[in-house]
Amino acid sequence: MNIIISGCGNVGYHLARTLMKEGHNVTVIDADPEVCQRVSRQLDVLCLQGSALDLDVQNAAGADHAYLFIAVTRDEKANMLSALMARHSGCRIALIRMQESTALKSLSLLSQDLNLSLSLNPDELAARELVRILEFPASVNVDSFSAGRVELMEFEVQPGSALIGKNLTAIRKAYPGRYLFSLCLRGDQASIPRGDFIVQARDHLTLTASRSQALALFSRLKLRTTGIRQLLILGGGDLGLSLCQQLADQPVQITLVEKDPARCALISTWFHKVDVCRGDATNHPFLQTLNFDAMDALIAVIGSDEINAMLALYGRSRQIGLVFCRQNTHSYLPILHEAKIRTVMPKDLATEQILGYVRSIDSRDENPIITLHTLAGGQIEALEFEIGPDARRIVAAPLQALPLKKNILITAVLRHAQMIIPGGRDQLQTGDFIIVLAPAGQVHRLADLLETPLRSV
């Protein structure tokens, strides 16, 4: 597929690298000559210096025969106009990075006429992920499927846990319920565990379950199931604002620190329940005036990776239970993970969303990918499919008779809004939604689940 990316910041670069590895022909447009030089050195893509608002630059990028145009600069108006130009030139589909705004709503008619997708908002995606984890404090990561009916929750097995030394079959007998331990990350090695898999301390297990089943199991395992009460957000930028918006109806007392007085006034006007404090979040004595040590959770989204990492490490040193920080690169991840600090990377989440969309339109069949999440540090992908009428072979036999590829697991089935943890004798039906775990990059369409391709009969 021919893909053009306008803007090669954190999101654009990560997209270009990932889509290049997926085998697509990628062209990058960026106005910064240093960025273009770095991209040309590090990636096997064509990089054009200039503006995507320049018709000559778009022509040089091949907008007339491109399938997908992705505008991810921080200039929302430029994203919109360049996408309109690309569509006018002949590009099939355009995706743009925009914040939720009145302007966005007013352009909905254009989006319908010109096949523009206006939903790419990395900060909003990051806020959603943070809110999901705050609702399940025992989890390291939470990924939702089928509008939240199925959750994949990663949690760390702590020393002294009742799970240690037991195999998964014994655990299922001791703790019956509709759930499945579908993935284990031990050190840096990810695996799909079988029934004889023996759990060890510090394993990261991924639980597939409905929200109610997960809470019930966590409760029996004496893991925390209650939400937080006091939250401190350091930074009132777009991500901090999205967090306030998504937590507006939650019983959480939010304190937000922001240095810019105009931004403080804006947030105070929009969110009356948020305690907005103007000040420098890097000033530790100032933080102590905010009842810092009594906070249940801290989220550092104030600026650079270095500042966020240092603020998060300070929060951990003061024994705050849940500490999160935004990161744009992987440079500090080993240090942060060692300190039990949880990270959110908007560029990775944006790439997930676009990658799922690209694979969906690239498959050109009736069983597209609906949702895609990456797990275990990018080693594993969790994908959601709907079983369409053309997938007759996959519904023709029980799961144990299907020639599934190695290391692929159908971890959950949603049928008429009911979640099913499938066994070997279960049989899929047309209209089912299935959640599949597979090695990263291996599954692009439903047919890729089987050793031999699906075919209509």
Short mmCIF file of C-alpha atoms in Angstrom, two decimals:
data_model
loop_
_atom_site.label_atom_id
_atom_site.label_comp_id
_atom_site.label_asym_id
_atom_site.label_seq_id
_atom_site.Cartn_x
_atom_site.Cartn_y
_atom_site.Cartn_z
CA MET A 1 0.00 0.00 0.00
CA ASN A 2 1.31 3.50 -0.85
CA ILE A 3 1.11 5.66 2.29
CA ILE A 4 2.06 9.33 2.78
CA ILE A 5 2.76 10.69 6.28
CA SER A 6 2.79 14.45 6.82
CA GLY A 7 4.77 15.34 9.93
CA CYS A 8 7.58 13.24 11.38
CA GLY A 9 7.59 14.07 15.07
CA ASN A 10 7.26 11.32 17.67
CA VAL A 11 3.98 10.00 16.25
CA GLY A 12 4.92 10.34 12.60
CA TYR A 13 8.33 8.70 12.97
CA HIS A 14 6.92 5.75 14.92
CA LEU A 15 4.19 5.34 12.31
CA ALA A 16 6.67 5.46 9.43
CA ARG A 17 8.91 2.85 11.03
CA THR A 18 6.06 0.51 11.90
CA LEU A 19 4.30 0.76 8.53
CA MET A 20 7.62 0.30 6.75
CA LYS A 21 8.18 -2.94 8.68
CA GLU A 22 4.67 -4.04 7.66
CA GLY A 23 5.84 -3.90 4.05
CA HIS A 24 4.10 -0.70 2.91
CA ASN A 25 5.62 1.92 0.62
CA VAL A 26 5.94 4.95 2.90
CA THR A 27 6.70 8.56 1.94
CA VAL A 28 7.29 11.13 4.68
CA ILE A 29 6.87 14.90 4.34
CA ASP A 30 8.44 17.23 6.93
CA ALA A 31 9.55 20.86 6.84
CA ASP A 32 12.60 20.36 9.09
CA PRO A 33 15.75 19.45 7.12
CA GLU A 34 17.36 17.82 10.17
CA VAL A 35 14.32 15.60 10.65
CA CYS A 36 14.45 14.59 7.00
CA GLN A 37 18.14 13.72 7.26
CA ARG A 38 17.52 11.57 10.35
CA VAL A 39 14.60 9.78 8.73
CA SER A 40 16.59 9.12 5.55
CA ARG A 41 19.47 7.68 7.59
CA GLN A 42 17.39 5.48 9.85
CA LEU A 43 14.39 4.35 7.78
CA ASP A 44 13.95 2.82 4.36
CA VAL A 45 11.38 5.41 3.30
CA LEU A 46 11.31 8.39 0.94
CA CYS A 47 11.48 11.65 2.91
CA LEU A 48 10.61 14.95 1.23
CA GLN A 49 11.51 18.26 2.83
CA GLY A 50 8.70 20.77 2.57
CA SER A 51 5.08 21.38 3.47
CA ALA A 52 2.20 19.04 2.71
CA LEU A 53 0.24 22.22 1.93
CA ASP A 54 2.46 22.65 -1.14
CA LEU A 55 0.79 20.98 -4.11
CA ASP A 56 4.16 20.36 -5.77
CA VAL A 57 5.36 18.49 -2.67
CA GLN A 58 2.20 16.36 -2.61
CA ASN A 59 2.63 15.61 -6.30
CA ALA A 60 6.24 14.58 -5.68
CA ALA A 61 5.03 12.30 -2.87
CA GLY A 62 2.57 10.63 -5.25
CA ALA A 63 -0.68 11.77 -3.65
CA ASP A 64 -2.54 11.03 -6.90
CA HIS A 65 -1.94 7.28 -6.57
CA ALA A 66 -1.55 6.95 -2.78
CA TYR A 67 -4.05 4.82 -0.90
CA LEU A 68 -3.68 6.53 2.49
CA PHE A 69 -2.64 10.03 3.58
CA ILE A 70 -1.89 10.52 7.30
CA ALA A 71 -1.46 14.07 8.63
CA VAL A 72 0.00 14.11 12.14
CA THR A 73 1.59 17.53 12.50
CA ARG A 74 0.62 19.66 15.51
CA ASP A 75 -1.01 22.24 13.23
CA GLU A 76 -4.65 21.11 13.06
CA LYS A 77 -5.59 23.48 10.24
CA ALA A 78 -2.62 22.32 8.17
CA ASN A 79 -3.62 18.70 8.79
CA MET A 80 -7.15 19.35 7.58
CA LEU A 81 -6.16 21.34 4.50
CA SER A 82 -3.40 18.96 3.44
CA ALA A 83 -5.78 16.00 3.81
CA LEU A 84 -8.38 17.76 1.66
CA MET A 85 -5.71 18.43 -0.95
CA ALA A 86 -4.57 14.81 -0.93
CA ARG A 87 -8.14 13.57 -1.36
CA HIS A 88 -8.70 16.04 -4.18
CA SER A 89 -5.54 14.78 -5.89
CA GLY A 90 -6.83 11.22 -5.86
CA CYS A 91 -5.68 9.68 -2.55
CA ARG A 92 -8.25 7.10 -1.44
CA ILE A 93 -8.41 7.73 2.32
CA ALA A 94 -7.06 10.37 4.72
CA LEU A 95 -6.48 10.24 8.47
CA ILE A 96 -5.69 13.38 10.42
CA ARG A 97 -4.55 14.25 13.90
CA MET A 98 -6.98 16.66 15.55
CA GLN A 99 -8.20 17.48 19.03
CA GLU A 100 -11.89 17.29 19.85
CA SER A 101 -13.19 20.79 19.17
CA THR A 102 -16.08 22.80 17.81
CA ALA A 103 -14.17 23.18 14.55
CA LEU A 104 -13.88 19.42 14.26
CA LYS A 105 -17.64 18.97 14.65
CA SER A 106 -18.37 21.65 12.07
CA LEU A 107 -16.27 19.76 9.54
CA SER A 108 -18.15 16.47 9.92
CA LEU A 109 -19.94 16.98 6.59
CA LEU A 110 -16.60 17.31 4.80
CA SER A 111 -15.34 14.20 6.53
CA GLN A 112 -18.26 12.19 5.16
CA ASP A 113 -17.87 13.53 1.63
CA LEU A 114 -14.09 13.15 1.45
CA ASN A 115 -13.48 10.02 3.55
CA LEU A 116 -11.57 11.91 6.23
CA SER A 117 -11.09 10.31 9.62
CA LEU A 118 -10.89 12.97 12.33
CA SER A 119 -10.55 10.70 15.35
CA LEU A 120 -6.78 10.38 15.67
CA ASN A 121 -5.93 12.07 18.97
CA PRO A 122 -2.90 10.53 20.72
CA ASP A 123 -3.49 12.41 23.98
CA GLU A 124 -7.11 11.28 24.15
CA LEU A 125 -6.02 7.69 23.54
CA ALA A 126 -3.43 8.00 26.32
CA ALA A 127 -6.02 9.45 28.70
CA ARG A 128 -8.38 6.55 28.03
CA GLU A 129 -5.65 4.04 28.81
CA LEU A 130 -4.73 5.83 32.05
CA VAL A 131 -8.36 5.96 33.17
CA ARG A 132 -8.80 2.22 32.53
CA ILE A 133 -5.77 1.44 34.70
CA LEU A 134 -6.93 3.80 37.45
CA GLU A 135 -10.18 1.82 37.59
CA PHE A 136 -8.15 -1.41 38.09
CA PRO A 137 -5.17 -0.33 40.24
CA ALA A 138 -3.83 -3.90 40.50
CA SER A 139 -3.31 -3.99 36.73
CA VAL A 140 -0.20 -2.86 34.93
CA ASN A 141 -2.11 -2.49 31.68
CA VAL A 142 -5.75 -2.78 30.60
CA ASP A 143 -6.94 -3.20 27.00
CA SER A 144 -10.65 -3.18 26.14
CA PHE A 145 -12.50 -4.93 23.34
CA SER A 146 -16.11 -4.96 22.16
CA ALA A 147 -16.98 -1.67 23.86
CA GLY A 148 -15.55 -2.83 27.19
CA ARG A 149 -17.33 -6.19 27.32
CA VAL A 150 -13.99 -8.01 27.25
CA GLU A 151 -10.89 -6.82 29.08
CA LEU A 152 -7.29 -7.98 28.84
CA MET A 153 -5.63 -7.07 32.13
CA GLU A 154 -1.93 -7.45 32.77
CA PHE A 155 -0.85 -7.76 36.40
CA GLU A 156 2.36 -8.70 38.19
CA VAL A 157 2.45 -11.76 40.46
CA GLN A 158 3.82 -10.44 43.74
CA PRO A 159 5.95 -12.52 46.13
CA GLY A 160 3.66 -14.37 48.51
CA SER A 161 0.82 -14.65 45.97
CA ALA A 162 -1.34 -17.76 46.21
CA LEU A 163 -0.68 -18.36 42.49
CA ILE A 164 3.06 -19.03 42.87
CA GLY A 165 4.07 -22.65 42.30
CA LYS A 166 0.69 -23.68 40.91
CA ASN A 167 -0.04 -24.60 37.32
CA LEU A 168 -2.89 -22.92 35.46
CA THR A 169 -5.12 -26.00 35.55
CA ALA A 170 -4.87 -26.10 39.35
CA ILE A 171 -5.53 -22.37 39.57
CA ARG A 172 -8.70 -22.70 37.48
CA LYS A 173 -9.96 -25.43 39.85
CA ALA A 174 -9.13 -23.38 42.95
CA TYR A 175 -10.62 -20.18 41.53
CA PRO A 176 -13.44 -21.16 39.17
CA GLY A 177 -14.90 -18.55 36.83
CA ARG A 178 -15.16 -17.37 33.25
CA TYR A 179 -11.62 -16.14 32.68
CA LEU A 180 -8.38 -17.23 31.05
CA PHE A 181 -4.72 -16.52 31.71
CA SER A 182 -3.89 -15.93 28.08
CA LEU A 183 -0.35 -14.54 28.16
CA CYS A 184 2.71 -14.53 30.39
CA LEU A 185 5.65 -12.17 30.26
CA ARG A 186 8.58 -13.62 32.24
CA GLY A 187 11.49 -11.25 32.11
CA ASP A 188 11.64 -10.24 28.46
CA GLN A 189 10.13 -13.47 27.13
CA ALA A 190 6.42 -13.61 26.22
CA SER A 191 4.55 -16.90 25.88
CA ILE A 192 1.00 -18.20 25.59
CA PRO A 193 0.81 -20.54 28.60
CA ARG A 194 -0.77 -24.01 28.61
CA GLY A 195 -2.52 -25.72 31.48
CA ASP A 196 0.73 -27.17 32.88
CA PHE A 197 2.40 -23.74 33.02
CA ILE A 198 3.67 -23.06 36.56
CA VAL A 199 3.42 -19.48 37.80
CA GLN A 200 6.45 -17.78 39.34
CA ALA A 201 6.86 -14.59 41.33
CA ARG A 202 7.25 -11.46 39.16
CA ASP A 203 5.53 -13.08 36.20
CA HIS A 204 3.31 -10.66 34.33
CA LEU A 205 0.08 -12.50 33.58
CA THR A 206 -2.58 -11.22 31.20
CA LEU A 207 -6.12 -12.08 32.26
CA THR A 208 -8.94 -12.30 29.71
CA ALA A 209 -12.30 -11.72 31.39
CA SER A 210 -15.30 -9.47 31.65
CA ARG A 211 -14.96 -6.59 34.06
CA SER A 212 -17.12 -8.28 36.72
CA GLN A 213 -15.26 -11.59 36.45
CA ALA A 214 -11.90 -9.82 36.69
CA LEU A 215 -12.96 -7.93 39.80
CA ALA A 216 -14.22 -11.14 41.41
CA LEU A 217 -10.94 -12.96 40.73
CA PHE A 218 -8.79 -10.03 41.85
CA SER A 219 -10.78 -9.88 45.07
CA ARG A 220 -10.21 -13.58 45.77
CA LEU A 221 -6.50 -13.14 45.05
CA LYS A 222 -6.43 -10.21 47.49
CA LEU A 223 -5.46 -7.75 44.77
CA ARG A 224 -6.69 -4.17 44.98
CA THR A 225 -10.12 -3.71 43.41
CA THR A 226 -11.11 -0.27 44.70
CA GLY A 227 -10.44 2.85 42.68
CA ILE A 228 -8.35 5.80 43.79
CA ARG A 229 -9.69 8.80 45.70
CA GLN A 230 -6.92 11.42 45.47
CA LEU A 231 -5.20 12.04 42.13
CA LEU A 232 -2.44 14.53 41.36
CA ILE A 233 -1.92 15.50 37.71
CA LEU A 234 1.29 17.36 36.95
CA GLY A 235 0.73 19.24 33.71
CA GLY A 236 -2.29 20.97 32.22
CA GLY A 237 -1.55 20.33 28.56
CA ASP A 238 -3.75 18.37 26.18
CA LEU A 239 -3.23 15.06 28.01
CA GLY A 240 -3.92 16.61 31.41
CA LEU A 241 -7.05 18.23 30.01
CA SER A 242 -8.25 14.93 28.50
CA LEU A 243 -7.73 13.21 31.85
CA CYS A 244 -9.88 15.80 33.62
CA GLN A 245 -12.59 15.38 31.01
CA GLN A 246 -12.68 11.58 31.18
CA LEU A 247 -12.61 11.55 34.99
CA ALA A 248 -15.27 14.26 35.33
CA ASP A 249 -17.99 11.80 36.40
CA GLN A 250 -15.74 9.65 38.59
CA PRO A 251 -15.61 9.93 42.40
CA VAL A 252 -12.02 11.14 42.31
CA GLN A 253 -10.65 14.33 43.84
CA ILE A 254 -8.29 15.77 41.24
CA THR A 255 -5.52 18.27 41.93
CA LEU A 256 -3.83 19.62 38.81
CA VAL A 257 -0.60 21.63 38.71
CA GLU A 258 0.09 23.95 35.77
CA LYS A 259 2.55 26.80 35.36
CA ASP A 260 0.75 28.80 32.66
CA PRO A 261 -1.86 31.15 34.22
CA ALA A 262 -4.00 31.23 31.07
CA ARG A 263 -4.15 27.46 30.99
CA CYS A 264 -5.04 27.36 34.68
CA ALA A 265 -7.93 29.75 34.09
CA LEU A 266 -9.20 27.65 31.18
CA ILE A 267 -9.15 24.37 33.13
CA SER A 268 -10.77 26.00 36.17
CA THR A 269 -13.57 27.30 33.97
CA TRP A 270 -14.20 23.96 32.28
CA PHE A 271 -13.83 21.69 35.33
CA HIS A 272 -15.18 23.20 38.52
CA LYS A 273 -14.44 20.07 40.58
CA VAL A 274 -10.73 20.10 39.72
CA ASP A 275 -8.45 21.88 42.18
CA VAL A 276 -6.19 23.78 39.78
CA CYS A 277 -2.94 25.03 41.33
CA ARG A 278 -0.67 27.43 39.50
CA GLY A 279 2.96 26.62 40.16
CA ASP A 280 6.14 24.84 39.13
CA ALA A 281 5.75 21.06 39.46
CA THR A 282 9.55 20.65 39.58
CA ASN A 283 9.61 22.64 42.84
CA HIS A 284 9.41 19.93 45.50
CA PRO A 285 8.63 22.27 48.43
CA PHE A 286 5.70 23.62 46.41
CA LEU A 287 4.41 20.07 45.79
CA GLN A 288 4.50 19.38 49.52
CA THR A 289 2.03 22.22 50.08
CA LEU A 290 -0.51 20.21 48.03
CA ASN A 291 -0.76 17.31 50.46
CA PHE A 292 1.56 15.48 48.10
CA ASP A 293 2.32 12.44 50.27
CA ALA A 294 -1.38 11.71 50.81
CA MET A 295 -2.09 11.21 47.09
CA ASP A 296 -3.24 7.79 45.93
CA ALA A 297 -1.88 8.31 42.44
CA LEU A 298 0.34 10.71 40.50
CA ILE A 299 0.43 11.28 36.74
CA ALA A 300 3.35 13.28 35.32
CA VAL A 301 2.50 14.72 31.90
CA ILE A 302 4.16 18.08 32.22
CA GLY A 303 6.79 18.21 29.49
CA SER A 304 9.87 16.36 28.36
CA ASP A 305 10.59 12.71 29.05
CA GLU A 306 13.34 13.70 31.48
CA ILE A 307 11.13 15.99 33.57
CA ASN A 308 8.28 13.49 33.68
CA ALA A 309 10.66 10.68 34.66
CA MET A 310 12.19 12.73 37.48
CA LEU A 311 8.78 13.78 38.81
CA ALA A 312 7.61 10.17 38.73
CA LEU A 313 10.72 8.96 40.54
CA TYR A 314 10.17 11.62 43.19
CA GLY A 315 6.59 10.39 43.61
CA ARG A 316 7.82 6.84 44.11
CA SER A 317 10.40 8.02 46.64
CA ARG A 318 7.52 9.55 48.63
CA GLN A 319 5.70 6.20 48.61
CA ILE A 320 2.79 7.22 46.39
CA GLY A 321 1.10 3.94 45.47
CA LEU A 322 0.39 4.47 41.76
CA VAL A 323 2.76 6.57 39.67
CA PHE A 324 2.44 7.15 35.92
CA CYS A 325 4.38 9.27 33.50
CA ARG A 326 4.16 10.13 29.84
CA GLN A 327 7.12 9.15 27.66
CA ASN A 328 7.79 9.82 23.98
CA THR A 329 10.79 7.50 23.60
CA HIS A 330 11.89 4.21 25.12
CA SER A 331 15.11 5.63 26.58
CA TYR A 332 14.03 5.72 30.23
CA LEU A 333 11.66 2.75 30.23
CA PRO A 334 14.05 0.24 31.89
CA ILE A 335 14.72 2.64 34.78
CA LEU A 336 11.06 3.54 35.19
CA HIS A 337 9.85 -0.06 35.08
CA GLU A 338 12.49 -1.09 37.61
CA ALA A 339 11.12 1.63 39.91
CA LYS A 340 7.55 0.30 39.40
CA ILE A 341 6.52 3.42 37.50
CA ARG A 342 3.92 2.87 34.83
CA THR A 343 4.34 4.64 31.52
CA VAL A 344 2.00 5.79 28.79
CA MET A 345 3.25 6.47 25.26
CA PRO A 346 0.74 8.35 23.08
CA LYS A 347 2.72 7.65 19.91
CA ASP A 348 2.48 3.89 20.48
CA LEU A 349 -1.27 4.11 21.04
CA ALA A 350 -1.75 6.21 17.90
CA THR A 351 0.30 3.71 15.93
CA GLU A 352 -1.84 0.85 17.27
CA GLN A 353 -4.99 2.58 16.10
CA ILE A 354 -3.66 3.38 12.65
CA LEU A 355 -2.02 -0.03 12.21
CA GLY A 356 -5.30 -1.76 12.94
CA TYR A 357 -7.05 0.52 10.47
CA VAL A 358 -4.42 -0.01 7.77
CA ARG A 359 -4.58 -3.79 8.14
CA SER A 360 -8.36 -3.63 8.04
CA ILE A 361 -8.51 -1.77 4.73
CA ASP A 362 -5.56 -3.73 3.35
CA SER A 363 -7.21 -7.12 3.95
CA ARG A 364 -10.05 -6.35 1.51
CA ASP A 365 -12.30 -9.06 2.90
CA GLU A 366 -15.49 -9.21 4.96
CA ASN A 367 -13.73 -10.00 8.24
CA PRO A 368 -11.64 -6.88 8.97
CA ILE A 369 -9.68 -6.18 12.13
CA ILE A 370 -11.91 -4.16 14.47
CA THR A 371 -9.46 -3.53 17.31
CA LEU A 372 -5.71 -4.01 17.69
CA HIS A 373 -3.59 -3.69 20.82
CA THR A 374 0.08 -4.56 21.29
CA LEU A 375 1.11 -6.50 24.40
CA ALA A 376 4.30 -7.69 26.09
CA GLY A 377 6.47 -4.84 24.88
CA GLY A 378 5.31 -5.23 21.29
CA GLN A 379 5.96 -8.99 21.06
CA ILE A 380 2.28 -9.98 20.95
CA GLU A 381 -0.79 -8.46 19.33
CA ALA A 382 -4.37 -8.81 20.52
CA LEU A 383 -6.79 -8.49 17.61
CA GLU A 384 -10.58 -8.42 17.44
CA PHE A 385 -12.44 -9.82 14.42
CA GLU A 386 -16.08 -10.24 13.53
CA ILE A 387 -16.87 -13.59 11.93
CA GLY A 388 -18.55 -12.74 8.63
CA PRO A 389 -20.63 -14.87 6.28
CA ASP A 390 -17.66 -15.62 4.01
CA ALA A 391 -15.64 -17.31 6.79
CA ARG A 392 -17.45 -20.61 6.42
CA ARG A 393 -14.45 -22.82 6.97
CA ILE A 394 -13.63 -21.37 10.38
CA VAL A 395 -17.19 -22.02 11.61
CA ALA A 396 -17.41 -25.50 10.08
CA ALA A 397 -15.60 -27.38 12.85
CA PRO A 398 -14.88 -27.22 16.61
CA LEU A 399 -11.84 -25.18 17.60
CA GLN A 400 -9.79 -28.29 18.36
CA ALA A 401 -10.20 -29.39 14.72
CA LEU A 402 -9.12 -26.06 13.22
CA PRO A 403 -5.54 -25.90 11.87
CA LEU A 404 -4.59 -22.81 13.88
CA LYS A 405 -1.05 -21.60 13.36
CA LYS A 406 1.46 -22.11 16.14
CA ASN A 407 1.35 -19.60 19.02
CA ILE A 408 -2.11 -18.31 18.08
CA LEU A 409 -4.82 -18.34 20.73
CA ILE A 410 -8.52 -17.50 20.45
CA THR A 411 -8.81 -16.14 23.95
CA ALA A 412 -12.44 -14.95 24.01
CA VAL A 413 -15.65 -15.05 22.00
CA LEU A 414 -18.42 -12.48 22.29
CA ARG A 415 -21.78 -13.91 21.20
CA HIS A 416 -24.95 -11.85 21.59
CA ALA A 417 -23.18 -9.63 24.18
CA GLN A 418 -22.18 -12.71 26.22
CA MET A 419 -18.49 -13.42 26.72
CA ILE A 420 -17.37 -17.02 26.24
CA ILE A 421 -13.97 -18.44 27.18
CA PRO A 422 -13.76 -21.03 24.40
CA GLY A 423 -12.71 -24.64 24.82
CA GLY A 424 -11.64 -27.14 22.20
CA ARG A 425 -15.18 -28.41 21.65
CA ASP A 426 -16.66 -24.95 21.13
CA GLN A 427 -17.55 -23.89 17.60
CA LEU A 428 -17.55 -20.38 16.24
CA GLN A 429 -20.65 -18.91 14.62
CA THR A 430 -21.28 -16.23 12.03
CA GLY A 431 -21.71 -12.93 13.87
CA ASP A 432 -19.34 -13.85 16.70
CA PHE A 433 -16.66 -11.39 17.75
CA ILE A 434 -13.39 -13.10 18.63
CA ILE A 435 -10.28 -11.88 20.46
CA VAL A 436 -7.07 -13.43 19.16
CA LEU A 437 -3.52 -13.35 20.52
CA ALA A 438 -0.73 -13.76 17.95
CA PRO A 439 2.95 -12.90 17.48
CA ALA A 440 3.33 -9.30 16.35
CA GLY A 441 2.95 -8.79 12.61
CA GLN A 442 1.77 -12.35 11.89
CA VAL A 443 -1.98 -11.75 11.51
CA HIS A 444 -3.25 -9.22 8.98
CA ARG A 445 -6.62 -10.82 8.25
CA LEU A 446 -8.83 -13.58 9.59
CA ALA A 447 -7.38 -16.04 7.07
CA ASP A 448 -3.96 -15.69 8.72
CA LEU A 449 -5.15 -17.60 11.78
CA LEU A 450 -5.06 -20.91 9.89
CA GLU A 451 -2.25 -22.87 8.33
CA THR A 452 -4.20 -22.97 5.08
CA PRO A 453 -6.18 -19.98 3.79
CA LEU A 454 -9.88 -19.49 4.35
CA ARG A 455 -12.03 -19.91 1.27
CA SER A 456 -15.73 -19.62 0.58
CA VAL A 457 -17.61 -22.77 -0.41
#
